[in-house]
Short mmCIF file of C-alpha atoms in Angstrom, two decimals:
data_model
loop_
_atom_site.label_atom_id
_atom_site.label_comp_id
_atom_site.label_asym_id
_atom_site.label_seq_id
_atom_site.Cartn_x
_atom_site.Cartn_y
_atom_site.Cartn_z
CA MET I 1 0.00 0.00 0.00
CA ARG I 2 1.33 3.45 -0.87
CA GLY I 3 2.38 5.63 2.07
CA GLU I 4 -0.32 8.24 1.56
CA HIS I 5 -3.07 5.61 1.61
CA ALA I 6 -1.64 3.89 4.67
CA GLY I 7 -1.34 7.27 6.37
CA TYR I 8 -4.97 8.06 5.65
CA VAL I 9 -6.14 4.70 7.00
CA CYS I 10 -4.22 5.21 10.25
CA GLY I 11 -5.28 8.83 10.55
CA ALA I 12 -8.95 8.09 9.90
CA ALA I 13 -9.00 5.38 12.56
CA LEU I 14 -7.31 7.68 15.08
CA GLY I 15 -9.65 10.55 14.26
CA PHE I 16 -12.70 8.32 14.64
CA LEU I 17 -11.39 7.16 18.01
CA GLY I 18 -10.78 10.77 18.96
CA ASP I 19 -14.40 11.63 18.24
CA LEU I 20 -15.52 8.72 20.41
CA ILE I 21 -13.37 9.93 23.30
CA ALA I 22 -13.43 13.72 23.06
CA ALA I 23 -16.43 14.56 20.84
CA ASP I 24 -16.88 18.25 20.00
CA PRO I 25 -15.49 20.91 22.36
CA PRO I 26 -17.99 23.52 23.58
CA ARG I 27 -15.75 26.32 22.28
CA GLY I 28 -13.10 26.77 19.66
CA HIS I 29 -14.29 24.07 17.27
CA PRO I 30 -12.81 24.43 13.75
CA VAL I 31 -16.22 24.02 12.13
CA ALA I 32 -17.57 26.88 14.25
CA ALA I 33 -14.63 29.01 13.15
CA PHE I 34 -15.44 28.22 9.52
CA GLY I 35 -19.06 29.16 10.16
CA ARG I 36 -18.03 32.56 11.52
CA ALA I 37 -15.81 33.16 8.50
CA ALA I 38 -18.59 32.12 6.11
CA GLY I 39 -20.97 34.44 7.92
CA ALA I 40 -18.56 37.33 7.47
CA VAL I 41 -18.30 36.59 3.75
CA GLU I 42 -22.08 36.38 3.51
CA ARG I 43 -22.49 39.84 5.05
CA ARG I 44 -20.32 41.29 2.29
CA LEU I 45 -21.67 39.26 -0.62
CA TRP I 46 -25.37 38.85 0.14
CA ARG I 47 -27.74 39.77 -2.62
CA ASP I 48 -31.12 38.28 -3.40
CA HIS I 49 -29.55 36.52 -6.36
CA ARG I 50 -28.42 32.97 -7.14
CA GLY I 51 -25.18 34.13 -8.70
CA TYR I 52 -24.00 35.82 -5.52
CA GLY I 53 -25.01 32.76 -3.54
CA ALA I 54 -22.99 30.54 -5.89
CA ALA I 55 -19.98 32.83 -5.46
CA HIS I 56 -20.38 32.60 -1.69
CA ALA I 57 -20.51 28.79 -1.78
CA VAL I 58 -17.52 28.46 -4.11
CA LEU I 59 -15.44 30.99 -2.22
CA CYS I 60 -16.10 29.48 1.21
CA ALA I 61 -16.07 25.77 0.42
CA GLY I 62 -13.41 26.05 -2.27
CA GLY I 63 -11.22 28.22 -0.10
CA ALA I 64 -11.43 25.79 2.82
CA ALA I 65 -10.59 22.80 0.60
CA ALA I 66 -7.73 24.66 -1.10
CA GLY I 67 -6.25 25.62 2.25
CA ALA I 68 -6.41 22.01 3.43
CA ALA I 69 -4.77 20.86 0.20
CA LEU I 70 -1.92 23.33 0.65
CA VAL I 71 -1.26 22.12 4.18
CA GLU I 72 -1.39 18.50 3.07
CA ARG I 73 1.01 19.14 0.16
CA ALA I 74 3.40 20.94 2.48
CA LEU I 75 3.55 17.86 4.69
CA ARG I 76 4.13 15.62 1.67
CA GLY I 77 6.62 17.89 -0.09
CA ASP I 78 10.30 17.17 -0.65
CA ALA I 79 12.20 16.72 2.59
CA PRO I 80 15.60 15.41 3.65
CA ALA I 81 15.74 11.70 4.36
CA ALA I 82 16.09 12.38 8.07
CA LEU I 83 12.68 14.09 8.08
CA LEU I 84 10.71 11.44 6.19
CA SER I 85 9.38 9.81 9.34
CA LEU I 86 8.39 13.18 10.75
CA ARG I 87 6.70 14.09 7.48
CA GLY I 88 4.72 10.82 7.48
CA GLY I 89 3.72 11.31 11.09
CA GLY I 90 2.59 14.83 10.27
CA GLY I 91 0.34 13.48 7.52
CA VAL I 92 -1.23 10.97 9.88
CA ALA I 93 -1.69 13.63 12.54
CA LEU I 94 -3.29 16.04 10.05
CA THR I 95 -5.70 13.35 8.86
CA ALA I 96 -6.56 12.34 12.43
CA ALA I 97 -7.18 15.94 13.49
CA THR I 98 -9.31 16.63 10.43
CA VAL I 99 -11.40 13.48 10.83
CA TRP I 100 -11.96 14.35 14.49
CA ALA I 101 -12.97 17.90 13.54
CA VAL I 102 -15.47 16.96 10.83
CA LEU I 103 -17.13 14.01 12.57
CA GLY I 104 -20.01 14.62 14.94
CA GLY I 105 -21.28 11.16 15.79
CA THR I 106 -20.56 11.25 19.52
CA SER I 107 -22.07 14.71 19.99
CA LEU I 108 -25.09 13.57 17.99
CA GLY I 109 -25.63 10.65 20.35
CA ARG I 110 -25.15 12.80 23.44
CA GLU I 111 -27.69 15.39 22.37
CA ALA I 112 -30.21 12.74 21.37
CA ARG I 113 -29.84 11.01 24.72
CA ALA I 114 -30.19 14.34 26.54
CA VAL I 115 -33.57 14.97 24.90
CA GLY I 116 -34.57 11.35 25.48
CA GLY I 117 -33.65 11.58 29.15
CA ALA I 118 -35.72 14.73 29.58
CA LEU I 119 -38.70 13.10 27.86
CA THR I 120 -38.36 10.00 30.04
CA ALA I 121 -38.42 12.23 33.11
CA GLY I 122 -41.48 14.04 31.78
CA ASP I 123 -39.63 17.37 31.64
CA LEU I 124 -40.85 18.77 28.33
CA ASP I 125 -39.34 22.20 28.99
CA VAL I 126 -35.82 20.76 29.17
CA ALA I 127 -36.50 18.60 26.12
CA ARG I 128 -37.63 21.66 24.17
CA GLU I 129 -34.53 23.53 25.30
CA ARG I 130 -32.19 20.80 24.05
CA LEU I 131 -33.99 19.90 20.81
CA PRO I 132 -32.58 22.87 18.80
CA HIS I 133 -29.11 21.37 19.32
CA LEU I 134 -30.25 18.58 16.98
CA CYS I 135 -32.54 20.21 14.44
CA GLY I 136 -34.09 23.50 13.41
CA ARG I 137 -37.70 22.62 14.20
CA ASP I 138 -39.83 24.82 16.42
CA PRO I 139 -39.83 22.90 19.74
CA GLN I 140 -42.67 24.93 21.21
CA ALA I 141 -45.03 23.44 18.64
CA LEU I 142 -44.13 19.84 19.55
CA ASP I 143 -45.40 17.52 22.25
CA GLY I 144 -43.45 14.61 23.72
CA PRO I 145 -44.06 12.01 20.98
CA GLN I 146 -43.42 14.59 18.27
CA MET I 147 -40.10 15.52 19.85
CA ALA I 148 -39.16 11.84 20.08
CA ARG I 149 -39.90 11.50 16.37
CA ALA I 150 -37.85 14.61 15.62
CA VAL I 151 -34.90 13.15 17.53
CA VAL I 152 -34.99 9.83 15.69
CA GLU I 153 -35.26 11.58 12.32
CA SER I 154 -32.35 13.87 13.21
CA VAL I 155 -30.22 10.94 14.36
CA ALA I 156 -30.88 9.16 11.07
CA GLU I 157 -30.16 12.17 8.85
CA ASN I 158 -27.11 13.31 10.79
CA THR I 159 -25.60 9.84 10.81
CA SER I 160 -25.18 10.43 7.10
CA ASP I 161 -24.29 14.12 7.25
CA ALA I 162 -22.06 14.14 10.33
CA VAL I 163 -20.32 10.78 9.96
CA VAL I 164 -20.76 8.58 6.90
CA GLY I 165 -20.71 11.28 4.24
CA ALA I 166 -17.53 12.77 5.68
CA LEU I 167 -15.81 9.38 5.75
CA VAL I 168 -16.81 8.73 2.14
CA TRP I 169 -15.32 12.01 0.93
CA GLY I 170 -12.26 11.49 3.08
CA ALA I 171 -11.67 8.14 1.41
CA LEU I 172 -12.13 9.77 -2.00
CA GLY I 173 -10.23 12.99 -1.48
CA GLY I 174 -8.18 12.74 1.70
CA VAL I 175 -7.98 15.78 3.96
CA PRO I 176 -9.26 18.22 1.27
CA GLY I 177 -12.24 15.92 0.69
CA LEU I 178 -13.06 15.86 4.39
CA VAL I 179 -12.82 19.63 4.68
CA ALA I 180 -14.80 20.30 1.51
CA PHE I 181 -17.65 18.03 2.58
CA ARG I 182 -17.94 19.59 6.02
CA ALA I 183 -17.74 23.08 4.54
CA VAL I 184 -20.54 22.35 2.06
CA ASN I 185 -22.66 20.73 4.77
CA THR I 186 -22.13 23.71 7.08
CA LEU I 187 -23.03 26.20 4.37
CA ASP I 188 -26.24 24.31 3.67
CA ALA I 189 -27.15 24.49 7.37
CA MET I 190 -26.46 28.22 7.36
CA VAL I 191 -28.04 29.43 4.11
CA GLY I 192 -29.65 26.46 2.37
CA HIS I 193 -33.17 27.35 3.49
CA LYS I 194 -36.34 28.33 1.65
CA SER I 195 -36.84 31.48 3.71
CA PRO I 196 -37.27 34.81 1.88
CA ARG I 197 -33.65 35.77 2.61
CA TYR I 198 -32.07 32.54 1.38
CA ARG I 199 -34.46 31.20 -1.25
CA ARG I 200 -32.16 32.46 -4.01
CA PHE I 201 -28.91 33.17 -2.20
CA GLY I 202 -28.81 29.73 -0.57
CA TRP I 203 -29.86 27.77 -3.66
CA ALA I 204 -26.29 26.92 -4.73
CA ALA I 205 -25.27 25.75 -1.25
CA ALA I 206 -28.35 23.54 -1.00
CA ARG I 207 -27.81 21.95 -4.41
CA LEU I 208 -24.11 21.45 -3.74
CA ASP I 209 -24.97 19.75 -0.47
CA ASP I 210 -27.41 17.46 -2.28
CA LEU I 211 -24.65 16.39 -4.66
CA ALA I 212 -22.04 15.96 -1.95
CA GLY I 213 -24.39 14.03 0.30
CA TRP I 214 -25.63 11.57 -2.33
CA PRO I 215 -22.96 8.82 -1.94
CA GLY I 216 -22.91 9.03 1.84
CA SER I 217 -26.68 8.81 2.16
CA ARG I 218 -26.84 5.68 -0.02
CA LEU I 219 -24.03 4.05 1.92
CA THR I 220 -25.78 4.97 5.18
CA ALA I 221 -29.01 3.38 4.00
CA ALA I 222 -27.18 0.25 2.84
CA LEU I 223 -25.29 -0.09 6.13
CA THR I 224 -28.53 0.48 8.05
CA VAL I 225 -29.97 -2.52 6.25
CA LEU I 226 -26.94 -4.57 7.32
CA ALA I 227 -26.74 -3.29 10.91
CA GLY I 228 -30.41 -2.82 11.76
CA PRO I 229 -32.47 -5.16 13.91
CA ASP I 230 -34.97 -5.63 11.05
CA ARG I 231 -33.02 -5.94 7.80
CA ARG I 232 -35.98 -6.81 5.63
CA GLY I 233 -38.01 -3.98 7.09
CA ALA I 234 -35.19 -1.50 6.46
CA LEU I 235 -34.78 -2.59 2.84
CA ARG I 236 -38.53 -2.61 2.25
CA ALA I 237 -39.04 0.89 3.67
CA TRP I 238 -36.04 2.25 1.76
CA ARG I 239 -37.40 0.93 -1.52
CA ALA I 240 -40.99 1.93 -0.88
CA ASP I 241 -40.65 5.33 0.78
CA GLY I 242 -37.10 6.62 0.32
CA GLY I 243 -37.94 8.54 -2.83
CA ALA I 244 -41.05 10.19 -1.37
CA HIS I 245 -39.12 12.49 0.96
CA PRO I 246 -38.52 16.05 -0.35
CA SER I 247 -34.81 15.68 0.40
CA PRO I 248 -33.06 13.30 -2.04
CA ASN I 249 -30.59 12.29 0.67
CA ALA I 250 -32.62 12.37 3.88
CA GLY I 251 -35.31 10.18 2.32
CA PRO I 252 -33.33 6.92 1.93
CA VAL I 253 -31.67 7.36 5.31
CA GLU I 254 -34.79 8.12 7.32
CA ALA I 255 -36.81 5.45 5.53
CA SER I 256 -34.17 2.77 6.19
CA PHE I 257 -33.94 3.80 9.86
CA ALA I 258 -37.74 3.67 10.14
CA GLY I 259 -37.85 0.17 8.70
CA ALA I 260 -34.89 -1.07 10.72
CA LEU I 261 -36.36 0.23 14.00
CA GLY I 262 -39.93 -0.71 13.15
CA VAL I 263 -41.31 2.81 13.66
CA ARG I 264 -43.22 5.37 11.62
CA LEU I 265 -41.46 8.59 10.64
CA GLY I 266 -42.43 11.64 8.61
CA GLY I 267 -45.65 13.62 8.68
CA THR I 268 -46.37 17.20 9.70
CA LEU I 269 -43.65 19.35 11.25
CA ALA I 270 -42.99 23.01 12.00
CA TYR I 271 -39.67 24.23 10.62
CA GLY I 272 -38.29 27.74 10.35
CA GLY I 273 -41.63 29.39 11.10
CA ARG I 274 -43.58 27.36 8.54
CA VAL I 275 -45.52 24.10 8.60
CA GLU I 276 -44.52 21.27 6.28
CA HIS I 277 -46.48 18.12 5.51
CA ARG I 278 -43.96 15.44 4.64
CA PRO I 279 -44.74 11.93 3.41
CA VAL I 280 -45.06 9.22 6.03
CA LEU I 281 -42.21 6.69 6.03
CA ASN I 282 -42.92 3.05 6.96
CA GLY I 283 -46.53 3.99 7.54
CA ALA I 284 -47.74 0.58 8.75
CA ALA I 285 -45.47 0.74 11.84
CA PRO I 286 -46.34 2.34 15.19
CA PRO I 287 -45.23 5.92 15.97
CA VAL I 288 -41.93 6.65 17.68
CA ALA I 289 -41.79 6.14 21.44
CA VAL I 290 -39.18 7.60 23.77
CA PRO I 291 -37.25 4.28 24.15
CA ASP I 292 -36.76 4.29 20.38
CA ILE I 293 -34.34 7.20 20.77
CA GLU I 294 -31.76 4.98 22.46
CA ARG I 295 -32.30 2.29 19.82
CA ALA I 296 -31.70 4.88 17.09
CA VAL I 297 -28.48 6.08 18.75
CA ARG I 298 -27.16 2.54 18.99
CA LEU I 299 -28.03 1.87 15.36
CA SER I 300 -26.29 5.09 14.37
CA ARG I 301 -23.13 3.98 16.18
CA ARG I 302 -23.13 0.58 14.46
CA VAL I 303 -23.60 2.21 11.07
CA SER I 304 -20.78 4.66 11.81
CA VAL I 305 -18.33 1.89 12.72
CA LEU I 306 -19.25 -0.04 9.59
CA ALA I 307 -18.78 3.12 7.53
CA LEU I 308 -15.28 3.58 8.93
CA VAL I 309 -14.38 -0.03 8.13
CA THR I 310 -15.87 0.21 4.64
CA THR I 311 -14.24 3.48 3.66
CA VAL I 312 -10.74 2.75 5.00
CA ALA I 313 -10.88 -0.71 3.41
CA ALA I 314 -11.78 0.88 0.08
CA ARG I 315 -8.99 3.42 0.44
CA ALA I 316 -6.51 0.68 1.35
CA ALA I 317 -7.64 -1.43 -1.62
CA VAL I 318 -7.06 1.50 -3.96
CA GLY I 319 -3.57 1.91 -2.50
CA VAL I 320 -2.78 -1.76 -2.98
CA ALA I 321 -4.12 -1.71 -6.54
CA ARG I 322 -2.10 1.37 -7.46
CA ALA I 323 1.03 -0.12 -5.92
CA ALA I 324 0.50 -3.31 -7.92
CA VAL I 325 0.06 -1.33 -11.12
CA ALA I 326 3.19 0.69 -10.34
CA ARG I 327 5.20 -2.46 -9.68
CA GLY I 328 3.97 -3.99 -12.90
CA THR I 329 4.90 -0.87 -14.84
CA VAL I 330 8.38 -0.78 -13.32
CA ALA I 331 8.84 -4.48 -14.02
CA ARG I 332 7.91 -4.01 -17.67
CA VAL I 333 10.29 -1.07 -18.03
CA VAL I 334 13.12 -3.01 -16.40
CA ALA I 335 12.39 -6.03 -18.55
CA ARG I 336 12.49 -3.96 -21.72
CA GLY I 337 15.72 -2.31 -20.63
CA ALA I 338 17.28 -5.69 -19.84
CA VAL I 339 16.25 -7.21 -23.17
CA ALA I 340 17.49 -4.32 -25.31
CA PRO I 341 21.23 -4.65 -24.50
CA ARG I 342 21.11 -8.40 -25.03
CA ALA I 343 19.38 -7.98 -28.35
CA GLY I 344 21.93 -5.34 -29.36
CA GLY I 345 24.78 -7.63 -28.32
CA ARG I 346 23.49 -10.40 -30.45
CA GLY I 347 23.18 -7.98 -33.33
CA ARG I 348 26.80 -6.94 -32.98
CA GLU I 349 27.88 -10.59 -32.94
CA ALA I 350 25.78 -11.51 -35.96
CA GLY I 351 28.10 -9.80 -38.44
CA PRO I 352 31.19 -11.87 -37.76
CA VAL I 353 29.26 -15.08 -37.49
CA SER I 354 27.50 -14.41 -40.74
CA GLY I 355 30.77 -13.40 -42.29
CA ARG I 356 32.48 -16.60 -41.20
CA LYS I 357 29.60 -18.63 -42.53
CA ALA I 358 29.73 -16.77 -45.80
CA GLY I 359 33.48 -17.19 -46.04
CA ALA I 360 33.23 -20.87 -45.31
CA VAL I 361 30.78 -21.25 -48.08
#
């Protein structure tokens, strides 16, 4: 396996472990810093126009990815032989730090359990206070069962957005891929709304997030089928209801979670000051109950671990395949170089031999 692929595999595993142990800090998180920078750019660029919104998305997400690529190239650049080990360690450390920064699986589980604990205790006020940490719905308009449903839906969707999608793009693009995905996802959360202010300006960020989230959402749904307690139910709900959701990426994920957990998701919700009537997912199942929150968190964790294994295995396989191709290419070049002198030698010897034969005749 090539060094860069091996370094990514090690770094991704360490970063995933770091998220399990440390989760997100309350202050000073790199994603929050990016959000502040993107907000500053928005204040200068905002116009009620798609073109300005596209410029905002490209400038923020592209700038973040380009900066990550420059740092990564600096760590992989030419260095004296004595610094090779340090350079490799720096690459692993950069990957680990970036994976830790972009993943949010542990924080997702903590917030979900906090709301679930408040609902179990019957403290709806605390549950409403914590729910905005998970989603943008209006908590004052929700009762206990509706908040439980909102938590399960948020756990399902954010398993893809906050974990699996990032790991997919990390496997595809390394550190720049990780940073670009999280930047796009953050921009969508900031401006990708259908409110009067962002209907046009946020259009590009929302569409870019749809494209970036597509592979991760499908992998999340597939792994949910494998890891869920009801595999057939997860597959059936994904096929039947995944395409009915207004979000092309949330639909497969939420439908597969609904089928795997044996619950009903979707329906009416209040979001951003407006009421939406979304299709029901896995409609024959009972509604979400508070204990289903813990089941959803555990399913999310299993899917996340499987996503790590799948993506690093794919990255490692690519490294092995490229190394094999490189070895084969080198072997062919060496073989051609070795044959050429021998062929030339025989050619130089052919004259005298032929001459002697001719003279003998």
